[in-house]
CSV table of C-alpha atoms and ligand atoms in Angstrom, one decimal:
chain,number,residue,atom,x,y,z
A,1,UNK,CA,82.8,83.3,113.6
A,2,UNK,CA,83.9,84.7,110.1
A,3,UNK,CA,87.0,83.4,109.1
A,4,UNK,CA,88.7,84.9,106.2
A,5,UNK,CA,92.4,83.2,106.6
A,6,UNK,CA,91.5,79.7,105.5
A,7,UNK,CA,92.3,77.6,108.8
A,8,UNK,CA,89.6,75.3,109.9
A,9,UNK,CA,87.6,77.1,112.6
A,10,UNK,CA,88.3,74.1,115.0
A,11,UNK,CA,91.9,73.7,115.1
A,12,UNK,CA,92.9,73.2,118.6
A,13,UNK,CA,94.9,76.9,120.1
A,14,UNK,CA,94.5,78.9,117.1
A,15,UNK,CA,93.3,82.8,118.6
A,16,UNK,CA,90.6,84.4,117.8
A,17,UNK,CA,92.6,86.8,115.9
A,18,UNK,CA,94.8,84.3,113.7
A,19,UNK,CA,91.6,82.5,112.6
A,20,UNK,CA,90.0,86.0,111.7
A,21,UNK,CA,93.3,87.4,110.5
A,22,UNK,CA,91.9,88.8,106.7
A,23,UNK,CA,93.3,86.8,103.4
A,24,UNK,CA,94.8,88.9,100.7
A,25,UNK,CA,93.0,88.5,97.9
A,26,UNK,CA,96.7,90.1,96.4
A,27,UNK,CA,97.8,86.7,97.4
A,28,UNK,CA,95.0,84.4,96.3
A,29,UNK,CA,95.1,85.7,92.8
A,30,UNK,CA,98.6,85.6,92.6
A,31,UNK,CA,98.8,81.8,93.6
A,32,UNK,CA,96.0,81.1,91.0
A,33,UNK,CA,98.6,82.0,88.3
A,34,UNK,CA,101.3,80.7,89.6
A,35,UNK,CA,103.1,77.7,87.8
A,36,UNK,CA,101.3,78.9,84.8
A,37,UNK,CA,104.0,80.4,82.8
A,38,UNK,CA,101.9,80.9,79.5
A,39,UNK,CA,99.6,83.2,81.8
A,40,UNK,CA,101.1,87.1,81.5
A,41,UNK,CA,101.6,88.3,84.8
A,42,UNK,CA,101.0,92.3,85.8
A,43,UNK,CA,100.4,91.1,89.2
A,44,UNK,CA,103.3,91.9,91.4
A,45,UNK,CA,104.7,94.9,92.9
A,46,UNK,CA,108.1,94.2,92.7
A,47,UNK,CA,110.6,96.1,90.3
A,48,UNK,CA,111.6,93.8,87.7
A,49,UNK,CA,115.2,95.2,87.5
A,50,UNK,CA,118.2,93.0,89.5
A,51,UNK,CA,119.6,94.6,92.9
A,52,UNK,CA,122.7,97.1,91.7
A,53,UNK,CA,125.8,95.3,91.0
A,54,UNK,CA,128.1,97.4,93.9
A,55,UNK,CA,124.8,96.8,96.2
A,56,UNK,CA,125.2,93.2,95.9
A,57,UNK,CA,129.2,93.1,96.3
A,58,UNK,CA,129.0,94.9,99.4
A,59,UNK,CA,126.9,92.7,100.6
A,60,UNK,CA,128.9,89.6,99.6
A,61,UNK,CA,132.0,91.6,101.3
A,62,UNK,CA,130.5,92.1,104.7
A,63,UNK,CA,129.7,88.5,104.9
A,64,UNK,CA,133.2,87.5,103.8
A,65,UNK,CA,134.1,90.0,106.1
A,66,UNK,CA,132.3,88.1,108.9
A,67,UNK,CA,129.9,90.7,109.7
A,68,UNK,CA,127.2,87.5,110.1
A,69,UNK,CA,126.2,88.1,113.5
A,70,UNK,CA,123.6,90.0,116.0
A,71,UNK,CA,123.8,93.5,115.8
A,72,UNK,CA,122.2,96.4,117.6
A,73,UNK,CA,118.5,96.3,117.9
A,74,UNK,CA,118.4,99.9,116.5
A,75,UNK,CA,120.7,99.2,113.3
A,76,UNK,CA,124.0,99.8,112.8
A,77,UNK,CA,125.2,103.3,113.5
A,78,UNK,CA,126.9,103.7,110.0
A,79,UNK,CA,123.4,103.4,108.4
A,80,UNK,CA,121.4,105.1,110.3
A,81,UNK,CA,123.8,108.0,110.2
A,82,UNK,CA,123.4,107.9,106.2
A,83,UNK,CA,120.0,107.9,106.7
A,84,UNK,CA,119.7,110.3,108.7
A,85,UNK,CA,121.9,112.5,106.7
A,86,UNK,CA,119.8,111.8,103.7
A,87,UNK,CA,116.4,112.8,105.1
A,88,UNK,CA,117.7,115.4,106.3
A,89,UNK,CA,119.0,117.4,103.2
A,90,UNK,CA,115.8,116.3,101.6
A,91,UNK,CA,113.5,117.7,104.1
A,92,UNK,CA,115.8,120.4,105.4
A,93,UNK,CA,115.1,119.7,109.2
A,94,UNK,CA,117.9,118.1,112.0
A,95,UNK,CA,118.0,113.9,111.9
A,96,UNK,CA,120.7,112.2,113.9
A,97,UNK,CA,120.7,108.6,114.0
A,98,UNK,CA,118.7,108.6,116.8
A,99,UNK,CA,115.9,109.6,114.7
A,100,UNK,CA,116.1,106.2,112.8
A,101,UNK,CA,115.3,103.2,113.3
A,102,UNK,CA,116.3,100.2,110.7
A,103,UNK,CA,113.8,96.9,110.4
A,104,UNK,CA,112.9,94.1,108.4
A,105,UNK,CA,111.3,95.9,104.9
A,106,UNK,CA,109.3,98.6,105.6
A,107,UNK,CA,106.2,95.9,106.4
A,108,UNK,CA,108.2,95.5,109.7
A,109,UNK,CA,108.3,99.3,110.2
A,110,UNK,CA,105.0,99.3,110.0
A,111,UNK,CA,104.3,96.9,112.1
A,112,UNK,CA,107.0,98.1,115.2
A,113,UNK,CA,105.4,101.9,114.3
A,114,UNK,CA,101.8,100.9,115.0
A,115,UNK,CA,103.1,98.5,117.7
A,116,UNK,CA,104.6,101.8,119.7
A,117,UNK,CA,101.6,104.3,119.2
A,118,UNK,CA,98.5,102.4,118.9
A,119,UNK,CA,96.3,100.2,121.7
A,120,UNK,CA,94.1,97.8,121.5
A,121,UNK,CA,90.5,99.5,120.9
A,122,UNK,CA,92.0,102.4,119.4
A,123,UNK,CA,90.6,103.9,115.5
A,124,UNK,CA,93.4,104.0,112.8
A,125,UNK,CA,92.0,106.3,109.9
A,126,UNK,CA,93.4,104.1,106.7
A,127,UNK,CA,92.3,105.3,103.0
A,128,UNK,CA,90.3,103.5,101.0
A,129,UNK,CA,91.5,101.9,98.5
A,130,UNK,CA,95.2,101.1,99.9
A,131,UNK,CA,97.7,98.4,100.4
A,132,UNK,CA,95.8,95.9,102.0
A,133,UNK,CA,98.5,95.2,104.3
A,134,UNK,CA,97.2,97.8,106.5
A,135,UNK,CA,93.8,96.2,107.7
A,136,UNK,CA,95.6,93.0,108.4
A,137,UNK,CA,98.4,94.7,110.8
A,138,UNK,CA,95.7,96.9,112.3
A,139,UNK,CA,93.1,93.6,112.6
A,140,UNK,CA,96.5,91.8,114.8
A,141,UNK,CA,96.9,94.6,117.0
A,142,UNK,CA,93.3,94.6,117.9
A,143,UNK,CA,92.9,98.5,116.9
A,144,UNK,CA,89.6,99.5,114.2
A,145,UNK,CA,90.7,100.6,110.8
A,146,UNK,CA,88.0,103.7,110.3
A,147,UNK,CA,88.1,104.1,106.3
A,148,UNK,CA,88.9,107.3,104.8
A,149,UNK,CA,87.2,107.8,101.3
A,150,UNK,CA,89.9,108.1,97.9
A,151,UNK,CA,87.7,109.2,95.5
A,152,UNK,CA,88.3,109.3,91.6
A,153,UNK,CA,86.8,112.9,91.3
A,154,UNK,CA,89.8,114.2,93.5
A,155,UNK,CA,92.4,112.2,91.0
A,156,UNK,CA,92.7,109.9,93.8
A,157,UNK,CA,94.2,111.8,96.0
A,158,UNK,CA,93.6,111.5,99.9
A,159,UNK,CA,91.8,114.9,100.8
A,160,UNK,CA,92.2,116.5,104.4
A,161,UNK,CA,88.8,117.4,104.3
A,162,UNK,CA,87.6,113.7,104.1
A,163,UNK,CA,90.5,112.8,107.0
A,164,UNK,CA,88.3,115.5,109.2
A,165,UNK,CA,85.4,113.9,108.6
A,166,UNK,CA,86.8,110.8,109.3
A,167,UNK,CA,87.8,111.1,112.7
A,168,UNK,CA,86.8,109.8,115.8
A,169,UNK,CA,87.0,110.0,119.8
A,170,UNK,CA,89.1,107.3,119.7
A,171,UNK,CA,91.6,107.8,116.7
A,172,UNK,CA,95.1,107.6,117.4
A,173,UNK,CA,97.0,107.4,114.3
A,174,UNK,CA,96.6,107.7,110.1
A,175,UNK,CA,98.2,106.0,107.8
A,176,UNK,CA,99.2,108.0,104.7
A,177,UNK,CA,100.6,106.1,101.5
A,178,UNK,CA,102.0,108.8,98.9
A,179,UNK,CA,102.7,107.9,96.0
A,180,UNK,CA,99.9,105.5,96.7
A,181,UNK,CA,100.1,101.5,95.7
A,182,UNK,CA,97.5,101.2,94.4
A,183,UNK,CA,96.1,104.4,93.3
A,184,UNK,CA,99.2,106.2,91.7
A,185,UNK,CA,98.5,109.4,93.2
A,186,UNK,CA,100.8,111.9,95.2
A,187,UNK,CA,98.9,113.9,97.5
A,188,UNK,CA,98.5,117.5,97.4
A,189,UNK,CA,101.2,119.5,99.7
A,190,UNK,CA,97.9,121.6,100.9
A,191,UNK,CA,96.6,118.5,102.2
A,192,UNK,CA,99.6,117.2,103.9
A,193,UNK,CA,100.1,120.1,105.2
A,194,UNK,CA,96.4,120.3,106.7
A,195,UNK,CA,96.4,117.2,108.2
A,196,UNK,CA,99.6,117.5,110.4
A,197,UNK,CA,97.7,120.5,111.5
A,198,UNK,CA,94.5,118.1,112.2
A,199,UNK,CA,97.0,115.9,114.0
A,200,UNK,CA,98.4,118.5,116.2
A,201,UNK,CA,94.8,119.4,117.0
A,202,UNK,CA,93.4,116.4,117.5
A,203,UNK,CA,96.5,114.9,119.3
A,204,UNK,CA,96.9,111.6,117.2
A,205,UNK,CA,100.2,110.6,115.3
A,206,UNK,CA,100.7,110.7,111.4
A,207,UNK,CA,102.2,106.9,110.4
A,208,UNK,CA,103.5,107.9,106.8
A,209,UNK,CA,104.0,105.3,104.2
A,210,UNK,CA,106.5,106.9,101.8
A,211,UNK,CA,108.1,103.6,99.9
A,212,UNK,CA,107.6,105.2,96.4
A,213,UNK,CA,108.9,108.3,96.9
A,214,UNK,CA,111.4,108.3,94.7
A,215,UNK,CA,109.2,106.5,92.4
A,216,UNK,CA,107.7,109.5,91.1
A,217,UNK,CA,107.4,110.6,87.2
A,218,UNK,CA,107.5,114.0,84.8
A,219,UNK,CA,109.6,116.0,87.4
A,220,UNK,CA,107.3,115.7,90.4
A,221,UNK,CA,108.2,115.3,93.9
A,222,UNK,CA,106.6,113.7,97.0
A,223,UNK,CA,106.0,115.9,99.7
A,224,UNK,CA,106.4,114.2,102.6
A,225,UNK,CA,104.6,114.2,106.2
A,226,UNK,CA,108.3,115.2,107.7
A,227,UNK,CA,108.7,118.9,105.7
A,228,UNK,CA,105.2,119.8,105.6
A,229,UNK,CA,104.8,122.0,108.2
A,230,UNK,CA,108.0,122.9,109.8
A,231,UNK,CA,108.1,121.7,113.3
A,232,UNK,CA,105.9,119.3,112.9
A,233,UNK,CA,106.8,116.3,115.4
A,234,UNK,CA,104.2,114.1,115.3
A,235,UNK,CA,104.8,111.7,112.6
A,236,UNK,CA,107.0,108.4,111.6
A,237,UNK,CA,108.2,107.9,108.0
A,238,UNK,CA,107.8,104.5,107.1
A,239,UNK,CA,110.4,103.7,104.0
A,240,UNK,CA,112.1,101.0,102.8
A,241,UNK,CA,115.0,100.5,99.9
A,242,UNK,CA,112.8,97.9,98.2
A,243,UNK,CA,111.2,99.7,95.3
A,244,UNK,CA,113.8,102.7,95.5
A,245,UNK,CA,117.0,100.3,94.5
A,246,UNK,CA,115.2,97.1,93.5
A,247,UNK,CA,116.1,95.2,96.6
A,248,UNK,CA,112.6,93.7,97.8
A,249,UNK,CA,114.4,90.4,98.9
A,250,UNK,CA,116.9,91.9,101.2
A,251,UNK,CA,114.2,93.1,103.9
A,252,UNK,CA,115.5,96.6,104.2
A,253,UNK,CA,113.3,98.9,106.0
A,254,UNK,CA,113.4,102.0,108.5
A,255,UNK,CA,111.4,103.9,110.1
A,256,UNK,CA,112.5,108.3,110.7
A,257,UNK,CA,110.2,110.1,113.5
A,258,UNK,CA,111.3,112.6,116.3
A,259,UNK,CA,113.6,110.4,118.7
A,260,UNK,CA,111.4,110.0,121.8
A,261,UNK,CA,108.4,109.0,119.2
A,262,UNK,CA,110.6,105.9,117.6
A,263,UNK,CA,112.9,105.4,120.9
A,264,UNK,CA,110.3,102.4,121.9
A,265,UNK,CA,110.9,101.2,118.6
A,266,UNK,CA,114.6,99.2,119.3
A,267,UNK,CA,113.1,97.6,122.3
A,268,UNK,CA,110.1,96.2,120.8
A,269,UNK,CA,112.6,95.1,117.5
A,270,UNK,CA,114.3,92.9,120.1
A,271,UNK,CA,110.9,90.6,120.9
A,272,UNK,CA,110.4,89.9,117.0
A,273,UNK,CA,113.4,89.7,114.5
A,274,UNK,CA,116.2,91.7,116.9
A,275,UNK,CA,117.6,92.9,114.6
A,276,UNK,CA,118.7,93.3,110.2
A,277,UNK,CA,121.4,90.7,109.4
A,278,UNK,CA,124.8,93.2,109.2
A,279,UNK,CA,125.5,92.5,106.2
A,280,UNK,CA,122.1,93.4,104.6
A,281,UNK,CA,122.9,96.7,106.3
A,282,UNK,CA,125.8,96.9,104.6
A,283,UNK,CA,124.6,96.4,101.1
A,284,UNK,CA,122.3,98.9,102.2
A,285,UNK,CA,124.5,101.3,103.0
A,286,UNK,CA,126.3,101.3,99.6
A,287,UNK,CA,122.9,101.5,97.8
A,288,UNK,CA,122.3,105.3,100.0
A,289,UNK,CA,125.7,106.1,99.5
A,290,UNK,CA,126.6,105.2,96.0
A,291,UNK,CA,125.6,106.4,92.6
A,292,UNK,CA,122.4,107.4,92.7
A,293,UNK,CA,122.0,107.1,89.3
A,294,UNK,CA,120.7,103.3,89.4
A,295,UNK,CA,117.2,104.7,90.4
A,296,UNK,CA,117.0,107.4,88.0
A,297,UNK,CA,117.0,104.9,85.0
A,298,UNK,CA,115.2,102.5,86.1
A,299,UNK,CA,112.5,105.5,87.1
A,300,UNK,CA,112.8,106.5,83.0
A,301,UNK,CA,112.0,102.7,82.3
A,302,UNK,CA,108.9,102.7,84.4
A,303,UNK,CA,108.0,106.1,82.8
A,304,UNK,CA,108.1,104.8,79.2
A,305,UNK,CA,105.7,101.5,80.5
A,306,UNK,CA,103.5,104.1,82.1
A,307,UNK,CA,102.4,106.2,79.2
A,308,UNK,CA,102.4,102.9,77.1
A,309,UNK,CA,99.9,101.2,79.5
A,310,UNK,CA,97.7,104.4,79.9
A,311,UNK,CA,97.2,104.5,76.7
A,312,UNK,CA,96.4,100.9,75.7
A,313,UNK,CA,94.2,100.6,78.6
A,314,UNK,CA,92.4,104.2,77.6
A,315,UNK,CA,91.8,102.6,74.0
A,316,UNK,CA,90.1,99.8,75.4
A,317,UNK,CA,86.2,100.0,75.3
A,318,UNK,CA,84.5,99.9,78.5
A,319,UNK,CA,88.0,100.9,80.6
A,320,UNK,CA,89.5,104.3,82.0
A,321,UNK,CA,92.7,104.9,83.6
A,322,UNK,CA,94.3,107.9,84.7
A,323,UNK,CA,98.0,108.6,84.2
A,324,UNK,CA,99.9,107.7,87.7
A,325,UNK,CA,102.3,110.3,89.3
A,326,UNK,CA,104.4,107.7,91.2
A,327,UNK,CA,104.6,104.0,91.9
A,328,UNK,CA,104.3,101.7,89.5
A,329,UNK,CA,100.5,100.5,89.1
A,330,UNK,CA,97.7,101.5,86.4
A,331,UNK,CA,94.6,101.8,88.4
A,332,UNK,CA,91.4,101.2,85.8
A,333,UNK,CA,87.9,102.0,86.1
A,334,UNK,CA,86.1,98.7,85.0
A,335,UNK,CA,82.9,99.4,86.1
A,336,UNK,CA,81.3,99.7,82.3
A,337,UNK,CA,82.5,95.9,81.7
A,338,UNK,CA,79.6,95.0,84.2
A,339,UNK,CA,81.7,92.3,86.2
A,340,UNK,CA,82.7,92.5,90.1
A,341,UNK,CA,86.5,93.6,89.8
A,342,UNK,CA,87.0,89.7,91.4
A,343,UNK,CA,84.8,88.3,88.5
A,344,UNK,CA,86.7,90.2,85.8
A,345,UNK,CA,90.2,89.0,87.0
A,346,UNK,CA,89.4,85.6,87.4
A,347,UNK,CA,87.6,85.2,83.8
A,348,UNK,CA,90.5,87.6,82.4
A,349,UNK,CA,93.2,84.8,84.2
A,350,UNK,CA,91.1,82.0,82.6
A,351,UNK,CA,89.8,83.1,79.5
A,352,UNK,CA,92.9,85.4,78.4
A,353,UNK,CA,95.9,84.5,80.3
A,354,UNK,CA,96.3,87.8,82.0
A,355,UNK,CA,96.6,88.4,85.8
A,356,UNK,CA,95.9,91.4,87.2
A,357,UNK,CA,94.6,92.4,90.7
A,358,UNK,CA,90.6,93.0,91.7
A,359,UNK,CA,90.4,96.9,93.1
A,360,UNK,CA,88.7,95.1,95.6
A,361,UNK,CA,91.3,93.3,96.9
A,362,UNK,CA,92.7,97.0,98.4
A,363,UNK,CA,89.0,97.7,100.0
A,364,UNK,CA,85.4,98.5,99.2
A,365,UNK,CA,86.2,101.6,97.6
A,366,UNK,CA,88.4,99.6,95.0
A,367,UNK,CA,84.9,97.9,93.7
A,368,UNK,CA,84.9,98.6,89.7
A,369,UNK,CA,88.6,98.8,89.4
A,370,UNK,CA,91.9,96.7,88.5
A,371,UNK,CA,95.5,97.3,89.4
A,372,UNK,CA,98.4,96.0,87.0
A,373,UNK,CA,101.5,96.8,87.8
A,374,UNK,CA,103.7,98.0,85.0
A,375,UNK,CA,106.6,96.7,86.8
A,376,UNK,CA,107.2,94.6,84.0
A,377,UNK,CA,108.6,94.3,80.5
A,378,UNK,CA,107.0,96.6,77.9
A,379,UNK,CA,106.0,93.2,76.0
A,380,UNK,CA,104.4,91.7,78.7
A,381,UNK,CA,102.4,95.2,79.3
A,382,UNK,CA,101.4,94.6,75.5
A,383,UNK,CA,100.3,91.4,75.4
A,384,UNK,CA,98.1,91.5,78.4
A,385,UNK,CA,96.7,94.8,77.6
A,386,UNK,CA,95.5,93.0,74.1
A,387,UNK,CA,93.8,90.3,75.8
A,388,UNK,CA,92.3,92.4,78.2
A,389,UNK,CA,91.3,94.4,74.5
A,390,UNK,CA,90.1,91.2,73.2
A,391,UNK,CA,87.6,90.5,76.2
A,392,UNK,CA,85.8,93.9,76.7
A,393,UNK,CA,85.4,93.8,72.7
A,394,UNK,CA,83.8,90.0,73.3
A,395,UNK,CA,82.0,91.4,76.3
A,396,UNK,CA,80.6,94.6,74.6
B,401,PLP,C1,102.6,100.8,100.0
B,401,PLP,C2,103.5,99.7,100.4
B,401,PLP,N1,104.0,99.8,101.6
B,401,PLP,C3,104.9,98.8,102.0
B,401,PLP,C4,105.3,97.8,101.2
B,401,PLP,C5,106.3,96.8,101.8
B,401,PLP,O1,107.6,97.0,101.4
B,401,PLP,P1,108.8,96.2,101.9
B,401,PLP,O2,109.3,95.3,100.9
B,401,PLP,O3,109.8,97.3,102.2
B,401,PLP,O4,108.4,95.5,103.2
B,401,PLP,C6,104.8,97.7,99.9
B,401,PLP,C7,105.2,96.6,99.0
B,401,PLP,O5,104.5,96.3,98.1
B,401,PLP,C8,103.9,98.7,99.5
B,401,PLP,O6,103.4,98.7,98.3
């Protein structure tokens, strides 16, 4: 049996599918540099700003308040009327709360959206490279992730054409990541566009993965798989306020589809976490309905660290990046440095101080790249970039 999560093969009960469940070499490389706080991190993608201060006192109110017990499965109306009203400016089609759905970070949306569309046996088309995330959740459900290529010719940006190509028989669902972690790429509205047409077609449901989409630099915007073809009704946006208003440890998620298409959704949310503590909701609330403002300046932060890191990294011999639209990871052709991307990271952690992810930790296709997330401080982008400089000149 190949078993990629680490437990001994014999324990006593373990499943099949826990025993099998695929490691995240994300993971693995960031526990190597952990507790090693002269190693220069570009590792995580987490925004490295604190939570909004009026985010954080609304939450601290609703617990004073007492609002520290079960609520509805769903979330609580008040959100997912915001929500709803939100979406539905930006994407100039009808959302009532019923449309929405809240959960536990938008790794639990995932998770309760593939739950209510996708059988055992079934094919998910997933890009290659993405967020590795979606093998596991697809590997636990017992469905076949069918790889869809993201190829650096096409800017990295998921093509309908290759989607065609990709399908099968069997293929219920695609999961769509624009902006992409790790890639950096917004897809093309054309393609969109085509592959809700595919969908509609073909009959299988659009799972769209749209945390960075107000994570997006020089004036462009996100189309997303909800206003691409109007009247389109077979999709669920997956989102999250993690990236959007730096609040990755308050577990904010949600999921927007057409009502009958997320209306499993609540029930299912009762078997695994029931429901969002109320007052995260809260703070949630005051983070849609607030200024706005927050997430425009930390957005002009990450732009600045973006066209500092592109250009380091296209100075260094041996290494190519393009210029990301959205998110915040560089994604760098290695390929001319003549080490696997796992090889390079490890000797770049041990012989430099510098973490940064293997492409191939986000699939084969990510062979002969590196992420580093520039969701860091401009001086930490420096220093590692000039190690990394350092090496390729030592290698070359
Ligand atoms: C593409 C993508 N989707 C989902 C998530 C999970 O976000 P959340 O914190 O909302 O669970 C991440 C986090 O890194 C991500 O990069």
């Amino acid at each position: 049996m190949n078993v990629s999560s680490g437990f001994p093969a014999h324990r006593f009960g373990v499943s099949p599918m826990a025993l099998t469940y695929p490691a995240s070499d994300i993971r693995k490389m960031f526990t190597l540099a952990q507790n090693r706080p002269e190693v220069v991190k570009l590792t995580v993608g987490e925004p490295d700003f604190p939570t909004p201060d009026h985010v954080k006192e609304a939450g601290i109110a609703a617990i004073r308040d007492g609002d520290t017990g079960y609520v509805a499965n769903a979330g609580i109306p008040e959100l997912r009327d915001a929500l709803a009203a939100k979406y539905a400016a930006r994407w100039s089609r009808e959302l009532t709360a019923e449309n929405v759905v809240v959960t536990v970070g938008a790794m639990e949306a995932l998770t309760l959206a593939l739950d209510s569309v996708v059988s055992p046996g079934k094919d998910v088309l997933v890009p290659d490279p993405a967020f590795p995330n979606y093998r596991g959740q697809l590997h636990r459900l017992g469905a076949r992730a069918v790889t869809v290529p993201v190829r650096e010719e096409e800017s990295f940006k998921l093509r309908a054409r290759d989607v065609e190509a990709a399908l099968t028989p069997r293929t219920t669902a695609i999961i769509l990541n624009s902006p992409s972690n790790p890639l950096g790429s917004i897809m093309d509205a054309d393609d969109v566009a085509e592959i809700a047409r595919l969908a509609d077609l073909h009959g299988f449901v659009v799972i769209s993965d749209e945390v960075y989409d107000e994570l997006v630099f020089d004036g462009a915007r996100n189309t997303s798989i909800a206003e691409a073809v109007p009247g389109f009704e077979r999709f669920m946006v997956v989102n999250s306020f993690s990236k959007t208003y730096a609040m990755t440890g308050w577990r904010c998620g949600f999921v927007i589809g057409p009502a009958d298409l997320v209306a499993p959704i609540p029930l299912i949310q009762e078997g695994v976490a029931s429901c969002l503590p109320g007052f995260v909701q809260r703070a949630a609330l005051a983070a849609v309905t607030g200024p706005q403002d927050v997430t425009r300046q930390m957005l002009g932060a990450y732009q600045q660290r973006r066209d500092r890191i592109v250009s380091l990294l296209n100075d260094i011999e041996g290494m190519r990046a393009l210029r990301p639209e959205g998110a915040f990871y560089a994604w760098a052709n290695v390929r001319d440095l003549g080490l696997t991307s796992w090889d390079l990271a490890a000797r770049l952690l041990e012989e430099k101080n510098v973490a940064v992810i293997p492409g191939s930790a986000f699939g084969p296709g990510g062979e002969g790249y590196l992420r580093l997330s520039f969701a860091s401080s401009l001086e930490s982008i420096e220093a590692a970039c000039a190690g990394i400089a350092e090496y390729a000149r030592w290698r070359s």
